[in-house]
PDB file of C-alpha atoms in Angstrom:
ATOM      1  CA  MET I   1       2.024  -4.624 -25.512  1.00 50.00           C
ATOM      2  CA  GLN I   2       0.774  -7.080 -22.957  1.00 57.00           C
ATOM      3  CA  GLU I   3      -1.795  -9.595 -24.203  1.00 66.00           C
ATOM      4  CA  GLU I   4      -4.911  -9.935 -22.155  1.00 73.00           C
ATOM      5  CA  TYR I   5      -4.883 -13.103 -20.100  1.00 73.00           C
ATOM      6  CA  ARG I   6      -7.563 -15.643 -20.871  1.00 76.00           C
ATOM      7  CA  GLY I   7      -7.828 -18.756 -18.839  1.00 76.00           C
ATOM      8  CA  ASN I   8      -8.492 -19.972 -15.348  1.00 78.00           C
ATOM      9  CA  ALA I   9      -8.131 -17.610 -12.453  1.00 80.00           C
ATOM     10  CA  ALA I  10      -8.867 -17.813  -8.775  1.00 82.00           C
ATOM     11  CA  HIS I  11     -10.260 -15.185  -6.462  1.00 83.00           C
ATOM     12  CA  VAL I  12      -8.381 -15.517  -3.219  1.00 83.00           C
ATOM     13  CA  ALA I  13      -8.483 -13.698   0.091  1.00 80.00           C
ATOM     14  CA  VAL I  14      -5.365 -12.672   1.972  1.00 80.00           C
ATOM     15  CA  GLY I  15      -5.089 -13.727   5.575  1.00 76.00           C
ATOM     16  CA  LEU I  16      -4.595 -17.327   4.511  1.00 81.00           C
ATOM     17  CA  GLU I  17      -1.607 -19.357   5.539  1.00 82.00           C
ATOM     18  CA  ALA I  18      -0.092 -21.724   3.013  1.00 85.00           C
ATOM     19  CA  TRP I  19      -1.621 -24.837   4.575  1.00 86.00           C
ATOM     20  CA  GLU I  20      -5.089 -23.382   4.029  1.00 87.00           C
ATOM     21  CA  VAL I  21      -4.308 -22.676   0.381  1.00 87.00           C
ATOM     22  CA  HIS I  22      -2.998 -26.214  -0.035  1.00 88.00           C
ATOM     23  CA  SER I  23      -6.264 -27.576   1.386  1.00 90.00           C
ATOM     24  CA  ALA I  24      -8.303 -25.437  -0.987  1.00 88.00           C
ATOM     25  CA  MET I  25      -6.201 -26.517  -3.952  1.00 87.00           C
ATOM     26  CA  ALA I  26      -7.017 -30.117  -3.129  1.00 90.00           C
ATOM     27  CA  GLN I  27     -10.670 -29.308  -2.618  1.00 91.00           C
ATOM     28  CA  TYR I  28     -11.100 -27.366  -5.869  1.00 87.00           C
ATOM     29  CA  ASN I  29      -8.488 -29.301  -7.890  1.00 87.00           C
ATOM     30  CA  VAL I  30      -6.541 -26.216  -8.910  1.00 83.00           C
ATOM     31  CA  THR I  31      -2.907 -25.189  -8.713  1.00 82.00           C
ATOM     32  CA  LEU I  32      -1.891 -21.910  -7.203  1.00 83.00           C
ATOM     33  CA  VAL I  33       1.671 -20.816  -6.622  1.00 83.00           C
ATOM     34  CA  ALA I  34       1.842 -20.804  -2.850  1.00 83.00           C
ATOM     35  CA  PRO I  35       4.566 -21.056  -0.225  1.00 85.00           C
ATOM     36  CA  SER I  36       6.025 -24.462   0.428  1.00 81.00           C
ATOM     37  CA  PHE I  37       6.245 -23.871   4.185  1.00 80.00           C
ATOM     38  CA  ALA I  38       2.879 -24.338   5.838  1.00 77.00           C
ATOM     39  CA  THR I  39       2.546 -21.246   7.997  1.00 76.00           C
ATOM     40  CA  VAL I  40       3.792 -18.614   5.570  1.00 80.00           C
ATOM     41  CA  GLY I  41       1.087 -16.127   4.652  1.00 77.00           C
ATOM     42  CA  ALA I  42       0.398 -17.102   1.066  1.00 78.00           C
ATOM     43  CA  PHE I  43      -0.824 -13.833  -0.362  1.00 77.00           C
ATOM     44  CA  GLY I  44       0.628 -11.538   2.234  1.00 75.00           C
ATOM     45  CA  GLY I  45       4.357 -11.425   2.596  1.00 75.00           C
ATOM     46  CA  PHE I  46       4.996 -14.256   0.145  1.00 78.00           C
ATOM     47  CA  MET I  47       3.377 -12.509  -2.779  1.00 78.00           C
ATOM     48  CA  ALA I  48       4.348  -9.041  -1.637  1.00 78.00           C
ATOM     49  CA  GLY I  49       8.007  -9.960  -1.228  1.00 79.00           C
ATOM     50  CA  GLY I  50       8.517 -11.967  -4.417  1.00 82.00           C
ATOM     51  CA  GLY I  51       7.398 -15.483  -3.655  1.00 85.00           C
ATOM     52  CA  HIS I  52       9.942 -18.240  -4.143  1.00 85.00           C
ATOM     53  CA  SER I  53       8.650 -21.777  -4.131  1.00 85.00           C
ATOM     54  CA  THR I  54       9.416 -25.185  -5.572  1.00 84.00           C
ATOM     55  CA  LEU I  55       7.441 -24.229  -8.697  1.00 84.00           C
ATOM     56  CA  VAL I  56       9.518 -21.175  -9.571  1.00 86.00           C
ATOM     57  CA  SER I  57      11.225 -22.883 -12.508  1.00 90.00           C
ATOM     58  CA  TYR I  58       7.850 -23.759 -14.049  1.00 86.00           C
ATOM     59  CA  HIS I  59       5.602 -20.854 -13.170  1.00 84.00           C
ATOM     60  CA  GLY I  60       7.773 -18.035 -11.904  1.00 85.00           C
ATOM     61  CA  LEU I  61       7.528 -16.193  -8.632  1.00 86.00           C
ATOM     62  CA  GLY I  62       4.388 -15.851  -6.500  1.00 84.00           C
ATOM     63  CA  SER I  63       4.125 -12.192  -7.375  1.00 85.00           C
ATOM     64  CA  ASP I  64       4.204 -13.026 -11.094  1.00 85.00           C
ATOM     65  CA  GLN I  65       0.897 -14.866 -10.827  1.00 84.00           C
ATOM     66  CA  VAL I  66      -1.260 -11.937  -9.882  1.00 86.00           C
ATOM     67  CA  LEU I  67      -3.782 -10.537 -12.341  1.00 85.00           C
ATOM     68  CA  SER I  68      -5.288  -7.856 -10.156  1.00 86.00           C
ATOM     69  CA  LEU I  69      -5.538  -6.816  -6.540  1.00 86.00           C
ATOM     70  CA  ASN I  70      -8.360  -5.296  -4.516  1.00 87.00           C
ATOM     71  CA  VAL I  71      -6.820  -3.129  -1.868  1.00 85.00           C
ATOM     72  CA  VAL I  72      -7.792  -0.788   0.975  1.00 86.00           C
ATOM     73  CA  THR I  73      -5.255   2.038   0.784  1.00 85.00           C
ATOM     74  CA  ALA I  74      -3.962   4.226   3.603  1.00 84.00           C
ATOM     75  CA  ASP I  75      -6.497   6.942   2.813  1.00 86.00           C
ATOM     76  CA  GLY I  76      -9.332   4.490   3.385  1.00 86.00           C
ATOM     77  CA  SER I  77     -10.420   3.950  -0.192  1.00 87.00           C
ATOM     78  CA  PHE I  78     -11.095   0.519  -1.654  1.00 87.00           C
ATOM     79  CA  VAL I  79      -9.462   0.336  -5.064  1.00 87.00           C
ATOM     80  CA  THR I  80      -8.495  -2.160  -7.714  1.00 88.00           C
ATOM     81  CA  ALA I  81      -4.850  -2.293  -8.746  1.00 87.00           C
ATOM     82  CA  SER I  82      -4.082  -3.910 -12.092  1.00 86.00           C
ATOM     83  CA  PRO I  83      -2.019  -3.238 -15.205  1.00 88.00           C
ATOM     84  CA  ALA I  84      -4.831  -0.963 -16.394  1.00 89.00           C
ATOM     85  CA  VAL I  85      -5.822   0.808 -13.181  1.00 90.00           C
ATOM     86  CA  ASN I  86      -3.542   2.094 -10.395  1.00 90.00           C
ATOM     87  CA  SER I  87      -0.676   0.347 -12.153  1.00 90.00           C
ATOM     88  CA  ASP I  88       1.987   1.931  -9.933  1.00 90.00           C
ATOM     89  CA  LEU I  89       0.288   0.494  -6.847  1.00 88.00           C
ATOM     90  CA  PHE I  90      -0.005  -2.854  -8.661  1.00 87.00           C
ATOM     91  CA  PHE I  91       3.731  -2.757  -9.354  1.00 88.00           C
ATOM     92  CA  ALA I  92       4.633  -1.859  -5.763  1.00 87.00           C
ATOM     93  CA  LEU I  93       2.505  -4.548  -4.150  1.00 85.00           C
ATOM     94  CA  ARG I  94       4.027  -7.386  -6.160  1.00 85.00           C
ATOM     95  CA  GLY I  95       7.537  -7.704  -4.805  1.00 80.00           C
ATOM     96  CA  GLY I  96       7.836  -4.360  -3.026  1.00 77.00           C
ATOM     97  CA  GLY I  97       7.709  -6.063   0.354  1.00 69.00           C
ATOM     98  CA  GLY I  98       5.098  -6.536   3.022  1.00 62.00           C
ATOM     99  CA  SER I  99       3.918  -4.060   5.666  1.00 51.00           C
ATOM    100  CA  LYS I 100       2.727  -1.572   3.113  1.00 49.00           C
ATOM    101  CA  PHE I 101      -0.958  -1.743   2.338  1.00 52.00           C
ATOM    102  CA  PRO I 102      -3.401  -4.480   3.289  1.00 51.00           C
ATOM    103  CA  PRO I 103      -4.559  -6.165   0.082  1.00 51.00           C
ATOM    104  CA  LEU I 104      -7.860  -7.909   0.548  1.00 50.00           C
ATOM    105  CA  LEU I 105      -7.794 -10.330  -2.343  1.00 46.00           C
ATOM    106  CA  TYR I 106      -6.664 -10.925  -5.858  1.00 45.00           C
ATOM    107  CA  LEU I 107      -6.846 -13.123  -8.912  1.00 44.00           C
ATOM    108  CA  PRO I 108      -3.826 -15.253  -9.589  1.00 42.00           C
ATOM    109  CA  SER I 109      -3.625 -17.473 -12.633  1.00 40.00           C
TER     110      SER I 109
ATOM    111  CA  MET M   1      -8.107 -10.423  11.900  1.00 28.00           C
ATOM    112  CA  LEU M   2      -8.764 -10.511   8.214  1.00 30.00           C
ATOM    113  CA  ALA M   3     -11.291 -12.836   6.710  1.00 28.00           C
ATOM    114  CA  THR M   4     -10.002 -16.219   5.700  1.00 28.00           C
ATOM    115  CA  LEU M   5     -12.304 -17.109   2.849  1.00 31.00           C
ATOM    116  CA  LEU M   6     -11.214 -18.817  -0.319  1.00 31.00           C
ATOM    117  CA  GLY M   7     -13.414 -18.855  -3.381  1.00 31.00           C
ATOM    118  CA  LEU M   8     -12.861 -20.075  -6.887  1.00 31.00           C
ATOM    119  CA  ALA M   9     -14.082 -18.242  -9.948  1.00 29.00           C
ATOM    120  CA  ILE M  10     -13.333 -18.599 -13.628  1.00 27.00           C
ATOM    121  CA  ALA M  11     -12.579 -15.160 -15.019  1.00 26.00           C
ATOM    122  CA  SER M  12     -11.304 -14.006 -18.370  1.00 25.00           C
ATOM    123  CA  HIS M  13     -10.904 -10.291 -17.652  1.00 27.00           C
ATOM    124  CA  SER M  14      -9.839  -8.120 -14.782  1.00 33.00           C
ATOM    125  CA  ASN M  15     -13.299  -7.170 -13.562  1.00 49.00           C
ATOM    126  CA  GLY M  16     -13.586 -10.317 -11.553  1.00 59.00           C
ATOM    127  CA  PRO M  17     -16.186 -11.454  -9.095  1.00 70.00           C
ATOM    128  CA  LYS M  18     -16.195 -10.214  -5.542  1.00 77.00           C
ATOM    129  CA  PHE M  19     -16.665 -12.011  -2.282  1.00 78.00           C
ATOM    130  CA  GLY M  20     -19.670 -10.863  -0.289  1.00 80.00           C
ATOM    131  CA  TYR M  21     -17.508  -9.043   2.195  1.00 79.00           C
ATOM    132  CA  GLU M  22     -15.923  -6.994  -0.589  1.00 79.00           C
ATOM    133  CA  THR M  23     -19.247  -5.486  -1.573  1.00 82.00           C
ATOM    134  CA  VAL M  24     -19.857  -3.849   1.795  1.00 86.00           C
ATOM    135  CA  GLU M  25     -17.953  -0.559   1.559  1.00 87.00           C
ATOM    136  CA  LEU M  26     -17.858   2.556   3.687  1.00 87.00           C
ATOM    137  CA  THR M  27     -20.269   5.275   2.570  1.00 88.00           C
ATOM    138  CA  PRO M  28     -20.670   8.904   3.688  1.00 86.00           C
ATOM    139  CA  ASP M  29     -23.921   7.882   5.404  1.00 87.00           C
ATOM    140  CA  ASP M  30     -21.960   5.400   7.505  1.00 86.00           C
ATOM    141  CA  VAL M  31     -19.523   8.127   8.531  1.00 86.00           C
ATOM    142  CA  GLY M  32     -22.244  10.607   9.469  1.00 86.00           C
ATOM    143  CA  SER M  33     -20.920  13.111  11.968  1.00 86.00           C
ATOM    144  CA  PHE M  34     -18.186  10.763  13.283  1.00 88.00           C
ATOM    145  CA  SER M  35     -15.587  12.247  10.979  1.00 86.00           C
ATOM    146  CA  ALA M  36     -12.711  10.249  12.518  1.00 88.00           C
ATOM    147  CA  ILE M  37     -13.860   7.151  10.619  1.00 88.00           C
ATOM    148  CA  GLY M  38     -14.053   8.955   7.272  1.00 89.00           C
ATOM    149  CA  PRO M  39     -11.557  10.456   4.853  1.00 87.00           C
ATOM    150  CA  SER M  40      -8.935  12.786   6.274  1.00 81.00           C
ATOM    151  CA  THR M  41     -10.353  16.042   7.502  1.00 60.00           C
ATOM    152  CA  ALA M  42      -7.737  16.973  10.090  1.00 53.00           C
ATOM    153  CA  PRO M  43      -4.231  18.111   9.211  1.00 53.00           C
ATOM    154  CA  SER M  44      -1.776  15.256   8.808  1.00 52.00           C
ATOM    155  CA  PRO M  45       0.600  14.536  11.709  1.00 51.00           C
ATOM    156  CA  GLU M  46       3.351  16.201   9.707  1.00 51.00           C
ATOM    157  CA  THR M  47       1.516  19.513   9.985  1.00 47.00           C
ATOM    158  CA  SER M  48       0.219  18.903  13.487  1.00 48.00           C
ATOM    159  CA  SER M  49      -0.218  21.864  15.763  1.00 50.00           C
ATOM    160  CA  ARG M  50       1.646  20.132  18.579  1.00 52.00           C
ATOM    161  CA  PRO M  51       5.041  21.829  18.651  1.00 49.00           C
ATOM    162  CA  GLY M  52       8.117  19.823  19.517  1.00 48.00           C
ATOM    163  CA  LEU M  53       6.596  16.424  18.761  1.00 50.00           C
ATOM    164  CA  LYS M  54       8.014  14.446  15.873  1.00 52.00           C
ATOM    165  CA  ALA M  55       5.504  13.489  13.227  1.00 57.00           C
ATOM    166  CA  SER M  56       6.448   9.861  13.728  1.00 67.00           C
ATOM    167  CA  CYS M  57       5.153   9.798  17.330  1.00 83.00           C
ATOM    168  CA  ARG M  58       1.792   8.109  17.660  1.00 89.00           C
ATOM    169  CA  GLU M  59      -0.777   8.407  20.409  1.00 90.00           C
ATOM    170  CA  PHE M  60      -0.922   5.593  22.939  1.00 88.00           C
ATOM    171  CA  PRO M  61      -2.831   5.133  26.211  1.00 91.00           C
ATOM    172  CA  GLY M  62      -1.907   8.008  28.520  1.00 89.00           C
ATOM    173  CA  THR M  63      -1.148  10.630  25.875  1.00 90.00           C
ATOM    174  CA  ASN M  64      -3.363  13.681  25.679  1.00 88.00           C
ATOM    175  CA  ASP M  65      -4.888  12.820  22.325  1.00 89.00           C
ATOM    176  CA  TRP M  66      -5.531   9.123  22.923  1.00 93.00           C
ATOM    177  CA  PRO M  67      -9.202   8.646  21.950  1.00 94.00           C
ATOM    178  CA  SER M  68     -11.676   8.876  24.810  1.00 94.00           C
ATOM    179  CA  GLU M  69     -13.898   6.059  26.084  1.00 94.00           C
ATOM    180  CA  VAL M  70     -16.798   7.630  24.241  1.00 95.00           C
ATOM    181  CA  GLU M  71     -14.918   7.656  20.958  1.00 95.00           C
ATOM    182  CA  TRP M  72     -14.016   3.963  21.354  1.00 96.00           C
ATOM    183  CA  LYS M  73     -17.708   3.255  21.965  1.00 96.00           C
ATOM    184  CA  TRP M  74     -18.650   5.190  18.822  1.00 95.00           C
ATOM    185  CA  LEU M  75     -16.006   3.273  16.894  1.00 95.00           C
ATOM    186  CA  ASN M  76     -17.382  -0.021  18.152  1.00 96.00           C
ATOM    187  CA  ALA M  77     -20.881   1.031  17.127  1.00 95.00           C
ATOM    188  CA  SER M  78     -19.751   2.066  13.648  1.00 94.00           C
ATOM    189  CA  LEU M  79     -18.036  -1.319  13.256  1.00 94.00           C
ATOM    190  CA  GLY M  80     -21.142  -3.239  14.235  1.00 94.00           C
ATOM    191  CA  GLY M  81     -19.766  -4.324  17.590  1.00 95.00           C
ATOM    192  CA  VAL M  82     -16.545  -6.101  16.551  1.00 94.00           C
ATOM    193  CA  LEU M  83     -14.095  -3.971  18.525  1.00 95.00           C
ATOM    194  CA  LEU M  84     -12.178  -6.250  20.911  1.00 95.00           C
ATOM    195  CA  LYS M  85     -10.095  -5.321  23.944  1.00 94.00           C
ATOM    196  CA  PRO M  86      -8.115  -8.527  24.448  1.00 92.00           C
ATOM    197  CA  VAL M  87      -5.483  -9.350  27.030  1.00 91.00           C
ATOM    198  CA  PRO M  88      -2.471 -11.511  26.161  1.00 89.00           C
ATOM    199  CA  ALA M  89      -3.463 -15.173  26.124  1.00 86.00           C
ATOM    200  CA  ALA M  90      -0.911 -16.076  28.803  1.00 87.00           C
ATOM    201  CA  ALA M  91      -2.724 -13.893  31.331  1.00 91.00           C
ATOM    202  CA  ALA M  92      -4.319 -17.215  32.205  1.00 90.00           C
ATOM    203  CA  CYS M  93      -1.040 -18.128  33.893  1.00 91.00           C
ATOM    204  CA  TYR M  94      -0.980 -15.201  36.293  1.00 93.00           C
ATOM    205  CA  PRO M  95      -3.070 -14.451  39.370  1.00 91.00           C
ATOM    206  CA  GLY M  96      -5.921 -12.135  38.698  1.00 90.00           C
ATOM    207  CA  PRO M  97      -9.252 -12.050  36.909  1.00 93.00           C
ATOM    208  CA  TYR M  98      -7.988 -13.935  33.834  1.00 92.00           C
ATOM    209  CA  HIS M  99      -6.377 -16.807  35.707  1.00 92.00           C
ATOM    210  CA  ASP M 100      -7.262 -20.183  34.183  1.00 91.00           C
ATOM    211  CA  ALA M 101      -5.050 -23.121  35.138  1.00 89.00           C
ATOM    212  CA  VAL M 102      -6.391 -25.447  32.445  1.00 89.00           C
ATOM    213  CA  LYS M 103      -5.822 -22.912  29.712  1.00 87.00           C
ATOM    214  CA  CYS M 104      -2.352 -22.129  31.042  1.00 89.00           C
ATOM    215  CA  THR M 105      -1.311 -25.774  31.015  1.00 87.00           C
ATOM    216  CA  SER M 106      -2.545 -26.286  27.464  1.00 84.00           C
ATOM    217  CA  MET M 107      -0.737 -23.126  26.370  1.00 82.00           C
ATOM    218  CA  ALA M 108       2.488 -24.313  27.968  1.00 84.00           C
ATOM    219  CA  SER M 109       2.441 -27.483  25.920  1.00 82.00           C
ATOM    220  CA  GLY M 110       1.755 -25.721  22.637  1.00 71.00           C
ATOM    221  CA  GLN M 111       3.485 -22.406  22.962  1.00 63.00           C
ATOM    222  CA  THR M 112       6.175 -23.018  20.370  1.00 62.00           C
ATOM    223  CA  ILE M 113       3.632 -23.917  17.724  1.00 65.00           C
ATOM    224  CA  SER M 114       2.434 -20.912  15.799  1.00 65.00           C
ATOM    225  CA  LYS M 115      -0.859 -22.601  14.931  1.00 68.00           C
ATOM    226  CA  ALA M 116      -1.781 -22.354  18.610  1.00 69.00           C
ATOM    227  CA  TYR M 117      -1.985 -18.581  18.152  1.00 77.00           C
ATOM    228  CA  PHE M 118      -3.716 -18.633  14.794  1.00 78.00           C
ATOM    229  CA  ASP M 119      -6.988 -17.299  16.153  1.00 80.00           C
ATOM    230  CA  ASP M 120      -5.543 -15.214  18.979  1.00 84.00           C
ATOM    231  CA  PRO M 121      -6.401 -11.579  18.222  1.00 86.00           C
ATOM    232  CA  LEU M 122      -3.128 -10.245  19.651  1.00 86.00           C
ATOM    233  CA  ALA M 123      -0.397 -12.705  18.765  1.00 80.00           C
ATOM    234  CA  LEU M 124       1.120 -12.886  15.294  1.00 74.00           C
ATOM    235  CA  SER M 125       2.869 -16.202  15.823  1.00 69.00           C
ATOM    236  CA  THR M 126       4.345 -17.279  19.113  1.00 65.00           C
ATOM    237  CA  MET M 127       4.166 -14.802  21.950  1.00 63.00           C
ATOM    238  CA  TRP M 128       7.860 -14.131  22.301  1.00 64.00           C
ATOM    239  CA  THR M 129       8.181 -12.552  18.900  1.00 66.00           C
ATOM    240  CA  ALA M 130       6.053  -9.640  20.080  1.00 71.00           C
ATOM    241  CA  GLY M 131       8.252  -8.633  22.992  1.00 78.00           C
ATOM    242  CA  ASN M 132       7.262 -11.334  25.478  1.00 82.00           C
ATOM    243  CA  SER M 133       5.591  -8.994  27.946  1.00 89.00           C
ATOM    244  CA  CYS M 134       3.392 -11.823  29.203  1.00 89.00           C
ATOM    245  CA  PRO M 135       5.362 -15.082  29.061  1.00 86.00           C
ATOM    246  CA  VAL M 136       3.667 -18.410  29.560  1.00 85.00           C
ATOM    247  CA  THR M 137       4.719 -19.879  32.916  1.00 87.00           C
ATOM    248  CA  VAL M 138       3.477 -22.899  34.819  1.00 85.00           C
ATOM    249  CA  THR M 139       4.863 -21.970  38.242  1.00 83.00           C
ATOM    250  CA  GLU M 140       2.218 -21.200  40.836  1.00 77.00           C
ATOM    251  CA  ARG M 141       3.742 -17.880  41.777  1.00 81.00           C
ATOM    252  CA  PRO M 142       5.328 -16.438  38.660  1.00 82.00           C
ATOM    253  CA  ASN M 143       8.413 -14.288  39.135  1.00 83.00           C
ATOM    254  CA  GLY M 144       7.521 -11.818  36.463  1.00 85.00           C
ATOM    255  CA  ASP M 145       4.260 -10.215  35.585  1.00 88.00           C
ATOM    256  CA  CYS M 146       1.951 -10.022  32.625  1.00 91.00           C
ATOM    257  CA  THR M 147       1.490  -6.697  30.919  1.00 91.00           C
ATOM    258  CA  GLN M 148      -0.035  -5.615  27.625  1.00 90.00           C
ATOM    259  CA  GLY M 149       3.435  -4.391  26.608  1.00 87.00           C
ATOM    260  CA  GLY M 150       3.624  -3.783  22.879  1.00 83.00           C
ATOM    261  CA  PHE M 151       0.448  -5.696  22.076  1.00 88.00           C
ATOM    262  CA  PRO M 152      -2.428  -3.678  20.668  1.00 90.00           C
ATOM    263  CA  VAL M 153      -4.926  -2.290  23.152  1.00 93.00           C
ATOM    264  CA  PHE M 154      -7.858  -2.612  20.782  1.00 95.00           C
ATOM    265  CA  VAL M 155      -8.426  -5.071  17.942  1.00 94.00           C
ATOM    266  CA  VAL M 156     -10.939  -4.777  15.110  1.00 94.00           C
ATOM    267  CA  ASN M 157     -12.217  -8.225  14.219  1.00 93.00           C
ATOM    268  CA  ALA M 158     -12.766  -7.182  10.607  1.00 89.00           C
ATOM    269  CA  THR M 159     -14.740  -9.364   8.206  1.00 88.00           C
ATOM    270  CA  SER M 160     -15.752  -6.751   5.637  1.00 88.00           C
ATOM    271  CA  VAL M 161     -14.093  -4.080   3.543  1.00 89.00           C
ATOM    272  CA  LYS M 162     -16.126  -1.428   5.367  1.00 92.00           C
ATOM    273  CA  GLN M 163     -14.696  -2.462   8.728  1.00 92.00           C
ATOM    274  CA  VAL M 164     -11.147  -2.373   7.352  1.00 91.00           C
ATOM    275  CA  GLN M 165     -11.788   1.096   5.919  1.00 92.00           C
ATOM    276  CA  ILE M 166     -13.153   2.357   9.236  1.00 94.00           C
ATOM    277  CA  ALA M 167     -10.155   0.961  11.108  1.00 93.00           C
ATOM    278  CA  VAL M 168      -7.638   2.467   8.664  1.00 91.00           C
ATOM    279  CA  ASN M 169      -9.381   5.854   8.721  1.00 92.00           C
ATOM    280  CA  PHE M 170      -9.679   5.977  12.508  1.00 94.00           C
ATOM    281  CA  ALA M 171      -6.035   5.028  13.028  1.00 92.00           C
ATOM    282  CA  ARG M 172      -4.895   7.621  10.513  1.00 89.00           C
ATOM    283  CA  ASN M 173      -7.137  10.463  11.650  1.00 90.00           C
ATOM    284  CA  ARG M 174      -6.437   9.913  15.353  1.00 91.00           C
ATOM    285  CA  ASN M 175      -2.717   9.262  14.826  1.00 90.00           C
ATOM    286  CA  LEU M 176      -2.711   5.729  16.229  1.00 92.00           C
ATOM    287  CA  ARG M 177      -0.294   2.935  15.459  1.00 89.00           C
ATOM    288  CA  LEU M 178      -1.986   0.345  13.266  1.00 88.00           C
ATOM    289  CA  VAL M 179      -0.847  -3.248  12.936  1.00 84.00           C
ATOM    290  CA  ILE M 180      -2.506  -5.817  10.751  1.00 81.00           C
ATOM    291  CA  LYS M 181      -2.787  -9.502  11.480  1.00 79.00           C
TER     292      LYS M 181
END
């Protein structure tokens, strides 16, 4: 079974382009797996579609970083999607492609 | 139109912290009698009572079931006044009430840079990717014209979960096309 993750995590909003995430990484001295190209939506299509970057050999894909997602679904409810709760939605949002649901934020490692 | 906040928190389990805007959610009191902004009450488009129309057809301005002016006002009120009705940015280049020569010239020099449209409520990146119904032009008498085209008619400038929920519910219940920037 999956071990529970213990360690640093970041709470990040979607709607950020990669250059904004890069600025925040410098400001807070953390590393997040984010797109290399400045205007790609970091936790929109990048995370939702897989997320290849220059760090993929070290840390894996962008979608592999996510611990949990807070999402507004098409029926208007605000839910958490994680391995424990709404796990099918959690699976679909990480790599299933963009233009599905609008995630509001999540916790990558 | 989504918030662009970044916060850092140290968390060791999945019940993490929430940004302020995530704690403001839609409640039944907020919906009140304006059921269009709440959970589905009407039949889904697939079971619509309009014969002959495909379920995939959405309402747009001019159709019978496009929301009325009053409903848009109610929606704006329920959102706390953040409903926008923007025109394409390049309307500044065309004669009419939005004409602005200074803005048009500055747009012409930056129109291939997607950052120039970062805060524009209508454009996703550069204008031509959305059908180019209002191209930037610096000629005094443009040959073409500027129309809304495929751009949204209304935009919700959402900065809270509640506003996103209201927008999603309204678009679903009133069978409107919803795009998210």
